[in-house]
Coordinates of C-alpha atoms in Angstrom, one line a residue:
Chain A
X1 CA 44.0 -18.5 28.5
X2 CA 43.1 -14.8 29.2
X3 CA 40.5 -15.2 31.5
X4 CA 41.6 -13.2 34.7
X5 CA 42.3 -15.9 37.7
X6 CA 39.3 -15.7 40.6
X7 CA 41.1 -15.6 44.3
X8 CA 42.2 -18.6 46.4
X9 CA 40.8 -18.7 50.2
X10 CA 41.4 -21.1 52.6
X11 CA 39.1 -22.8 54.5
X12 CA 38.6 -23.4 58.4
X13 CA 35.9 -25.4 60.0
X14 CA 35.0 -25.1 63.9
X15 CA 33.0 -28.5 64.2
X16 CA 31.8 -27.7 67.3
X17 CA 32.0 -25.0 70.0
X18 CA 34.8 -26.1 72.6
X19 CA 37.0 -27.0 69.2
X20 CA 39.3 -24.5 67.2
X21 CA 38.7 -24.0 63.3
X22 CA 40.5 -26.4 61.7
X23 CA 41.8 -26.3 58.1
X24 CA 39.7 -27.9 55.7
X25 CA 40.7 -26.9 52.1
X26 CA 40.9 -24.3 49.7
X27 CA 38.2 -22.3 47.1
X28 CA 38.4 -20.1 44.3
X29 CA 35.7 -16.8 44.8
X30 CA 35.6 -13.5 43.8
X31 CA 34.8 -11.6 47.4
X32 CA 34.3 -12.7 50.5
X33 CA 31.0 -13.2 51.1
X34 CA 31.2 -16.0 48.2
X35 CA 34.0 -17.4 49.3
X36 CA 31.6 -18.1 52.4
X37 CA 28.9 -19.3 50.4
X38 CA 30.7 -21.3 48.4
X39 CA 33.2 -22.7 51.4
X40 CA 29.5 -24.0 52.9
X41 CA 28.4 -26.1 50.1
X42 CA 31.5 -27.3 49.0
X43 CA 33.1 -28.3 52.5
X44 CA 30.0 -28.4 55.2
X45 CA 27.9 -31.1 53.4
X46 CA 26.9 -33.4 56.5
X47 CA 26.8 -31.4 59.8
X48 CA 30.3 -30.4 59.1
X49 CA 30.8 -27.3 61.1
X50 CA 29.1 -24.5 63.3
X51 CA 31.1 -21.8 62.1
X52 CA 33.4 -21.6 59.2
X53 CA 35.8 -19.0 58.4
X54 CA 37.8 -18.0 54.8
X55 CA 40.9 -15.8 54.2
X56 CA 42.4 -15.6 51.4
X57 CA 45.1 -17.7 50.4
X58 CA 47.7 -14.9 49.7
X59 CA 47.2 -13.3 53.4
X60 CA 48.6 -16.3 55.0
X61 CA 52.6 -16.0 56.1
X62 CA 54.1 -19.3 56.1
X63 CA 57.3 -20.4 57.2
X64 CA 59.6 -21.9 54.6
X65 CA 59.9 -25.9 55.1
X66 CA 63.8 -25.1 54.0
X67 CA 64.3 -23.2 57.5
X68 CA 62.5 -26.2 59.4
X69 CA 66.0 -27.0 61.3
X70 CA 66.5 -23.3 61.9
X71 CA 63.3 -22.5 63.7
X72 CA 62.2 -26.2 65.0
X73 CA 65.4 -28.1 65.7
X74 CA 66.9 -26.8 69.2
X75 CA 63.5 -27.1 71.0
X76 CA 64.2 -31.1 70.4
X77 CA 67.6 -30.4 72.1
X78 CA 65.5 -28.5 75.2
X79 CA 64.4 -31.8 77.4
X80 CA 64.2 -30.1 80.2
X81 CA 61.3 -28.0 79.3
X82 CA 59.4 -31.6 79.8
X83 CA 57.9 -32.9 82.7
X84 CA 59.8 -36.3 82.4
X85 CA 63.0 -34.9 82.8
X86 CA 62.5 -34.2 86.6
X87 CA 63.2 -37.1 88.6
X88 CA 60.7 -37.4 91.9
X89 CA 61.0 -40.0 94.1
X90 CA 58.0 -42.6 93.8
X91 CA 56.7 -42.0 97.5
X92 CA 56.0 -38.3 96.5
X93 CA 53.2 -39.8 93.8
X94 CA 52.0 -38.4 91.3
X95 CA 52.8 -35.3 90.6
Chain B
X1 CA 39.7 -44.9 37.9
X2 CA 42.7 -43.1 39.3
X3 CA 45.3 -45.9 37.4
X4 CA 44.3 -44.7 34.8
X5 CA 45.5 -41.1 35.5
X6 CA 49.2 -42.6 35.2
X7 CA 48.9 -43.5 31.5
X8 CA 51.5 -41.7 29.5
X9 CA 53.2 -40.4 33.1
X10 CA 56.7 -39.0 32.7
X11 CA 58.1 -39.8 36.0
X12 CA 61.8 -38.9 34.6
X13 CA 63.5 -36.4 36.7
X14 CA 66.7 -34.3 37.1
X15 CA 68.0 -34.2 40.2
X16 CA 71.1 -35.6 41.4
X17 CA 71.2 -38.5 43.5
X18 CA 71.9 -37.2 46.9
X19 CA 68.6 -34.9 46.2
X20 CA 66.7 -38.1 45.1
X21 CA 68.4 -39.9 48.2
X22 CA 67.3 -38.2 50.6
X23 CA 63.5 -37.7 49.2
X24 CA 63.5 -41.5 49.1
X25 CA 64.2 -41.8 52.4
X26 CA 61.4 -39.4 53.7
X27 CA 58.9 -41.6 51.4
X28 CA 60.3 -44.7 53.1
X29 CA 60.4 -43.3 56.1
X30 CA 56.5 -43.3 55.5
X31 CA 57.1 -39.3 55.9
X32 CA 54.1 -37.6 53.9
X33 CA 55.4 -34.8 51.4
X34 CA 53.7 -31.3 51.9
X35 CA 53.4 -28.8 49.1
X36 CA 56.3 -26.4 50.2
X37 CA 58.3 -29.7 51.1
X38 CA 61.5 -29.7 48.2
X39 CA 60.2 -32.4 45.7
X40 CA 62.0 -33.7 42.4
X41 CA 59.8 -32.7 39.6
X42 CA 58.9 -35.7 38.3
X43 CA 57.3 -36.1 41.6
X44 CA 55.6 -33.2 40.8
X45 CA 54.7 -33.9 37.5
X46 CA 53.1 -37.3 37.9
X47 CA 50.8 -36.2 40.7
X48 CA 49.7 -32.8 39.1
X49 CA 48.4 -35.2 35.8
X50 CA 47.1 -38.1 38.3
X51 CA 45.4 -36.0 40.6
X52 CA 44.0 -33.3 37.9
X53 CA 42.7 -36.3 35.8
X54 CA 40.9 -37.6 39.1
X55 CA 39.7 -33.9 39.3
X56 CA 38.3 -34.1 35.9
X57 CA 36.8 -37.3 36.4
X58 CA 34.6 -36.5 39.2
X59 CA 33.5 -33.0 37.4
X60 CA 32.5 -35.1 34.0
X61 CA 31.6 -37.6 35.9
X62 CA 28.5 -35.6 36.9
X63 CA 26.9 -35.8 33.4
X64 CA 25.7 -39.5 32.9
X65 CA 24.4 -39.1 36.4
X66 CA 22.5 -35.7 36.6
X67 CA 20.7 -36.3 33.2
X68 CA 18.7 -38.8 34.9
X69 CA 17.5 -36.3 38.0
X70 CA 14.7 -35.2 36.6
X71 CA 13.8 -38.6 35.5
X72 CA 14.3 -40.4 38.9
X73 CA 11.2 -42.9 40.0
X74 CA 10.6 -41.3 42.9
X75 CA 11.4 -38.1 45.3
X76 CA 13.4 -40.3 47.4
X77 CA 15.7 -41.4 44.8
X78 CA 15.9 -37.6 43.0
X79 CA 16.8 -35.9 46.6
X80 CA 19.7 -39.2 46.9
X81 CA 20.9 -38.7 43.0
X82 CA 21.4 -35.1 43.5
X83 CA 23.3 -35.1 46.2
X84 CA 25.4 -37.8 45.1
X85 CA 25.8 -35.4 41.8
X86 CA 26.4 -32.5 44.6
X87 CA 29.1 -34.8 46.4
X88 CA 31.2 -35.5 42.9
X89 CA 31.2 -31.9 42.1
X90 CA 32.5 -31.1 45.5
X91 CA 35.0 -34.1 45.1
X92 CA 36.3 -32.6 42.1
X93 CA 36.9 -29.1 44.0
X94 CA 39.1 -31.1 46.6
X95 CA 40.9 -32.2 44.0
X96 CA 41.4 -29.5 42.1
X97 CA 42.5 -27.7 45.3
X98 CA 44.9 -30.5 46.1
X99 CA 46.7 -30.4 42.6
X100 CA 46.8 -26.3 42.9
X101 CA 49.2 -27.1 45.8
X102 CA 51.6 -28.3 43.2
X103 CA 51.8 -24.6 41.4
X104 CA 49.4 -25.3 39.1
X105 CA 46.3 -22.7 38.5
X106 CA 43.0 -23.4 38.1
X107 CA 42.5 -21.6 35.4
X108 CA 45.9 -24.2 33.5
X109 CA 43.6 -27.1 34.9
X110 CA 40.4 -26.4 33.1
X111 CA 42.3 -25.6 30.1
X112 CA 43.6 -29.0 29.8
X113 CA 40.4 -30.6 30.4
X114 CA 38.9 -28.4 27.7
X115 CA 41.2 -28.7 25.0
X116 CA 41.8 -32.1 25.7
X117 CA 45.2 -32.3 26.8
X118 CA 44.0 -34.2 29.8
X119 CA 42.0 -36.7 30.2
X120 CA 39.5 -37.9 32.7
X121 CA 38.2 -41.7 33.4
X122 CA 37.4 -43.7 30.8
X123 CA 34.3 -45.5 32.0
X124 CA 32.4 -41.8 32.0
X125 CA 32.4 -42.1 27.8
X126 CA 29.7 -44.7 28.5
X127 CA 26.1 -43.2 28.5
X128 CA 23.3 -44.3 31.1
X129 CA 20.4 -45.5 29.0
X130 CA 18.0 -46.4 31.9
X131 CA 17.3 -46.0 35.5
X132 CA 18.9 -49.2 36.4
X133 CA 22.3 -47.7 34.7
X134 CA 22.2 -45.5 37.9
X135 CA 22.0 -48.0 40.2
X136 CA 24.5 -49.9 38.5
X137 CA 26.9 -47.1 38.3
X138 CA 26.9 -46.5 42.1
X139 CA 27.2 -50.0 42.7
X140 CA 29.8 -50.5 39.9
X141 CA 31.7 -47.4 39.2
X142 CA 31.5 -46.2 42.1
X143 CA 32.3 -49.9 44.1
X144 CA 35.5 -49.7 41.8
X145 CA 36.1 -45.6 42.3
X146 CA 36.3 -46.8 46.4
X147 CA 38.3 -49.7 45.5
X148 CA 41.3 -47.0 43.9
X149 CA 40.7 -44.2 46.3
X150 CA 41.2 -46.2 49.5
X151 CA 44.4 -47.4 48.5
X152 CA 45.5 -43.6 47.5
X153 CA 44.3 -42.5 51.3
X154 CA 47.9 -43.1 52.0
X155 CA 49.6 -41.3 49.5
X156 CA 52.9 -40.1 50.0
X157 CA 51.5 -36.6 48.9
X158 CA 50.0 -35.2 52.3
X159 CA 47.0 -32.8 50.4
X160 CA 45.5 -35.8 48.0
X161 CA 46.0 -38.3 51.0
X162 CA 43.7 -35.9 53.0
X163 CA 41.6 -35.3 49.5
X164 CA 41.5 -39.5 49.1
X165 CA 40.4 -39.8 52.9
X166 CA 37.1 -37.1 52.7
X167 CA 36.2 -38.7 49.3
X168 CA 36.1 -41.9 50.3
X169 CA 34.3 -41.3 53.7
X170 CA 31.0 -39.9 51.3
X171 CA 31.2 -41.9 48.7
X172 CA 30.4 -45.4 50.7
X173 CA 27.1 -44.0 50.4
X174 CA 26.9 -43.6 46.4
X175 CA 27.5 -47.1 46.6
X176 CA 24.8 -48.5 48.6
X177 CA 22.2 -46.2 47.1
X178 CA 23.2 -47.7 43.8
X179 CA 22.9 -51.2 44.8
X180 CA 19.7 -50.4 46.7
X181 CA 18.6 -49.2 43.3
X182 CA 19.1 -53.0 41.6
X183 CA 18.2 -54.1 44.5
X184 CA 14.3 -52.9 44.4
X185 CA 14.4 -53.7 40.8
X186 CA 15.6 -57.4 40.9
X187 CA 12.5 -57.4 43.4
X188 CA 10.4 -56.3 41.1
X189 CA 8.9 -57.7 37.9
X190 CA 10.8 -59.8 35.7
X191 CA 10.7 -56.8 33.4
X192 CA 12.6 -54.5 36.0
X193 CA 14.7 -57.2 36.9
X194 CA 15.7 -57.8 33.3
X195 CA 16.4 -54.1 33.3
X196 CA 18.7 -54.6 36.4
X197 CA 20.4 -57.8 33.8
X198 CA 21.1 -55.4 31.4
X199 CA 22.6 -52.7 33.1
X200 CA 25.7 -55.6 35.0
X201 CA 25.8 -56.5 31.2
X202 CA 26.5 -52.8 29.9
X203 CA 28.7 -51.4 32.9
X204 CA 31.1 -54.9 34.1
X205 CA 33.7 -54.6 31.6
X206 CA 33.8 -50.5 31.8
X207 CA 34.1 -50.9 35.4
X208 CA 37.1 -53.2 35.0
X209 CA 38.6 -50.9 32.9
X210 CA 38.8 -48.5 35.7
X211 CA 41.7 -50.2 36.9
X212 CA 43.7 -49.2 34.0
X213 CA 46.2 -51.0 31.6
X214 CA 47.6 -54.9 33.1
X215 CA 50.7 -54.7 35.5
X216 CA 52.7 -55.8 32.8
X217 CA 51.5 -52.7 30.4
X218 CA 51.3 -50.6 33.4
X219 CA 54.9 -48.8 32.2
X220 CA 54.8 -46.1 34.8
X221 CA 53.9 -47.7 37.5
X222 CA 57.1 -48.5 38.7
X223 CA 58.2 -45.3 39.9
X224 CA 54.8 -44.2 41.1
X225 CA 54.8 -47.3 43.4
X226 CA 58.7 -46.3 44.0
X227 CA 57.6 -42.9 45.3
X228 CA 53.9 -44.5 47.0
X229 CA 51.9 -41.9 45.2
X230 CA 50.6 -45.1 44.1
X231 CA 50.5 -48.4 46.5
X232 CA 49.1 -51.6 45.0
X233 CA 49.3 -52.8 41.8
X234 CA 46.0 -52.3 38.7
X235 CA 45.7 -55.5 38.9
X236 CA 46.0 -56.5 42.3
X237 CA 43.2 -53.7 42.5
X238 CA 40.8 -55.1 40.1
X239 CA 41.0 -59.0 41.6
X240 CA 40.2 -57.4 44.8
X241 CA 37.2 -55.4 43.2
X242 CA 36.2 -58.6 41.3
X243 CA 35.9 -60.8 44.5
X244 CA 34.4 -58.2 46.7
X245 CA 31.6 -57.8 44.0
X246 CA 30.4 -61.2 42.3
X247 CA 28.8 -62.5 45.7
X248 CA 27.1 -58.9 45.7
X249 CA 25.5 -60.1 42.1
X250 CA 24.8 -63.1 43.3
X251 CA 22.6 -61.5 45.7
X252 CA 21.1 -59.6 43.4
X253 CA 20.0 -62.6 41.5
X254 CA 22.4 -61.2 38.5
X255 CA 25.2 -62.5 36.3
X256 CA 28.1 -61.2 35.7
X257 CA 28.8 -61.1 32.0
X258 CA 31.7 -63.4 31.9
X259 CA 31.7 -67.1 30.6
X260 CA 34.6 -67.8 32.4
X261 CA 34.1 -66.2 36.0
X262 CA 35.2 -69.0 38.1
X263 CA 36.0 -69.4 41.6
X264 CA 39.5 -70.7 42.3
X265 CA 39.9 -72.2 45.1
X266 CA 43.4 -72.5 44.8
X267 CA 43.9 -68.6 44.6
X268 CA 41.1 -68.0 47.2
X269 CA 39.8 -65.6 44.3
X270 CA 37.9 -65.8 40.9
X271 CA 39.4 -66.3 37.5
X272 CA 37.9 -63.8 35.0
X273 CA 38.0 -63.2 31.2
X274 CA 40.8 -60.9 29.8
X275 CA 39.2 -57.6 29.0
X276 CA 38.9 -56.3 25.6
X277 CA 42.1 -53.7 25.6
X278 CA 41.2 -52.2 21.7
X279 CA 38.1 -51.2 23.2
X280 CA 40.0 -49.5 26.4
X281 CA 42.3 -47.8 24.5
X282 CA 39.9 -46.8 22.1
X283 CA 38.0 -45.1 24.4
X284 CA 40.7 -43.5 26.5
X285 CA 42.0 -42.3 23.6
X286 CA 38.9 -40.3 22.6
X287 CA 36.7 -42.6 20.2
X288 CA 34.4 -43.8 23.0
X289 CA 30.3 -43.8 22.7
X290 CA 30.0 -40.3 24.6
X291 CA 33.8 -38.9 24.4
X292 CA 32.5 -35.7 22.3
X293 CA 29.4 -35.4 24.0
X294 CA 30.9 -35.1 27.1
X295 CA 34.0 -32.6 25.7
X296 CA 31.2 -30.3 24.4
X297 CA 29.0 -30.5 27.6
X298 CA 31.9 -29.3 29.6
X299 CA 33.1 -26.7 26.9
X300 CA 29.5 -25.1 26.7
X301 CA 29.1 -24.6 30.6
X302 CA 32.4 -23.4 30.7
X303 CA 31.7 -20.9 27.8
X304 CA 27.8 -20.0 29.0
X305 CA 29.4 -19.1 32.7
X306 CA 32.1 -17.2 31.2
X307 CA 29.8 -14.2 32.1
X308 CA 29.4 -15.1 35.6
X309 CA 32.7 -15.2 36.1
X310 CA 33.5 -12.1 34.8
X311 CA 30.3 -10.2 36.5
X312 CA 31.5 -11.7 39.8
X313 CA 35.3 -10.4 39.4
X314 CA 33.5 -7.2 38.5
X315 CA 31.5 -6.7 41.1
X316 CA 33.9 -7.7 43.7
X317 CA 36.5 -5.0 42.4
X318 CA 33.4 -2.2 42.3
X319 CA 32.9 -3.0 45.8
X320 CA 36.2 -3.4 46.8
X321 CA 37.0 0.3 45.6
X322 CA 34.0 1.8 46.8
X323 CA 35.0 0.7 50.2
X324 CA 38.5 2.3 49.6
X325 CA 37.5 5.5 48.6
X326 CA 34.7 5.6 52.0
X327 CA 37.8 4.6 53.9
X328 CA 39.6 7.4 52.3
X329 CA 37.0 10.1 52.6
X330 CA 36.8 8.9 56.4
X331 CA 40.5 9.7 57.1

């Protein structure tokens, strides 16, 4: 097929204000301002969103799920950055 | 529908085993597989043709429906049927977006469909002769579409999970506005009710079909089960559909077109006829009633929108330099 691919952009939908955008799926446009158009009638169909927001696909930086142990691993190991691992005694309450 | 889209599946692989080991154990461990996630490539390969099929089905799916908007009784049901045609459309985008995950381009996908090197649902080389087709279809195909999709909501493959879970949330409405459909017809006059009669009579059996070949025939299933891209059996599927939907007819006032639909009490489910399995695989394999029809619908938008296409990649590039060379000049 010769046809010259049209861009991949990802989609993020804000539901409602007091909520972050939140990833909703991908489309294929040529500029921006379609991938907009195009984002709102195929993702926001039934009160959706308030706000969406596109970037293209190729923009993102991702990390590689081969270094997951490398850059996720020693914060498992890290227990004390948790509020459990502090012992209080009980008459103290909550704290 | 979706068994279907493992007919002819090449699940064979070459990894070694510690590789295939280990993925195992993630899919046991109920672990869902994302699309940088190291996969073997029969993994791959059997959800690229499942979930492109499903893709293709929804997008073809959209031409024994929308022939009948302008047709529709009323404005009620032409504002419901177009957005039902709206929501398979999108559906298919989803999907289409969820097997690009797997390395595959658009531009691949629509090739396939095109030239017939994949397919798409079987039950969508049946035509809709009248109105009550539509309601039947929503009801039916649709019913049956549910049926698949809620069982592939958990997918091992995290993107068509979360494509499965969004489909099957809008299309519990294509369903009741399809049986709404029969059911303002079987409360009609006899003539519109025998309408309604012959519509269960023309769609039943396609909408078994859906389901795809018996367990037994079923040669790839194995491994898809093995992996969970796929979790119950066709059959298992189709009994469930089958019970779920005869007390619906019987509502209705209808009959289901089988001589021997019988409730077993036994089984605490019905006993049905065997389908007719030349006229499946006739159809899947291109010799149904519509099969070319539909092939040339989709090739001629494809080919009238070529233009569109282009003039929009155009445009986009004219702009995108004009706004380089202002930035320039700026500097």
């Amino acid at each position: 097929m010769s046809e010259k691919p049209t861009p991949l952009w990802e989609v993020f939908i804000r539901a409602r204000n007091g909520l972050s955008h939140k990833h909703a799926g991908s489309i294929h446009a040529a500029d921006a301002e379609m991938a907009l158009q195009a984002a709102r009638d195929v993702y926001t169909r039934r009160g959706e969103g308030q706000s969406l927001w596109v970037v293209r696909s190729d923009q993102i930086v991702a990390s590689d799920p081969v270094d997951k142990d490398m850059m996720f691993e020693p914060t498992a190991s890290k227990i004390y950055r948790h509020p459990t691992f502090y012992e209080i005694p009980e008459e103290v309450g909550n704290m | 529908m979706y068994s279907q889209g493992l007919i002819g599946a090449d699940g064979s692989t070459v990894e070694d085993e510690a590789f295939l080991e280990a993925f195992q154990k993630r899919i046991d461990a109920e672990q869902k597989i994302e699309p940088n996630d190291p996969m073997p490539e029969g993994y791959r390969r059997t959800l690229i043709r499942q979930i492109s099929q499903h893709a293709h089905s929804e997008i073809v799916g959209m031409l024994p429906e929308g022939n009948w908007i302008t047709r529709a009784p009323t404005l009620r049901r032409k504002a419901a049927l177009l957005a039902k045609v709206q929501d398979e459309g999108g559906h298919g985008l989803y999907l289409y977006s969820a097997a690009e995950t797997l390395g595959v381009s658009r531009e691949e996908l629509t090739d396939q469909l095109l030239t017939g090197a994949a397919k798409y649902s079987s039950i969508f080389n049946y035509p809709a002769l009248t109105w009550a087709d539509i309601g039947a279809i929503g009801w039916l195909v649709d019913g049956a579409a549910i049926m698949n999709q809620i069982a592939l909501c958990r997918c091992s493959y995290g993107p068509y999970s979360r494509a499965m879970i969004r489909i099957c949330k809008e299309e519990s409405f294509h369903q009741r506005q399809g049986y709404e459909i029969l059911l303002t017809l079987c409360r009609g006059t006899d003539e519109q009710k025998q309408l309604a009669q012959e519509a269960i009579n023309r769609i039943w059996w396609p909408a078994l079909m859906m389901f795809g070949p018996h367990d037994s025939e079923s040669t790839h299933s194995d491994q898809s089960m093995h992996w969970k891209i796929k979790r119950f059996s066709n059959d298992s599927l189709r009994d469930k559909f089958v019970n779920a939907t005869v007390p619906q007819a019987d509502y209705l006032g209808l009959k289901v077109p089988d001589p021997n639909l019988k409730w077993n009490e036994e089984k605490q489910g019905y006993d049905y006829s065997d389908i007719d399995w030349d006229e499946f695989w006739r159809v899947v394999k291109g010799d149904g009633i519509c099969n070319r029809d539909r092939m040339k619908a989709r090739r001629k938008a494809h080919r009238e929108g070529a233009w569109v296409r282009e003039a929009a990649l155009a445009f986009a590039e004219k702009r995108a330099a004009a706004a380089e060379a202002a930035k320039t000049a700026a500097e």
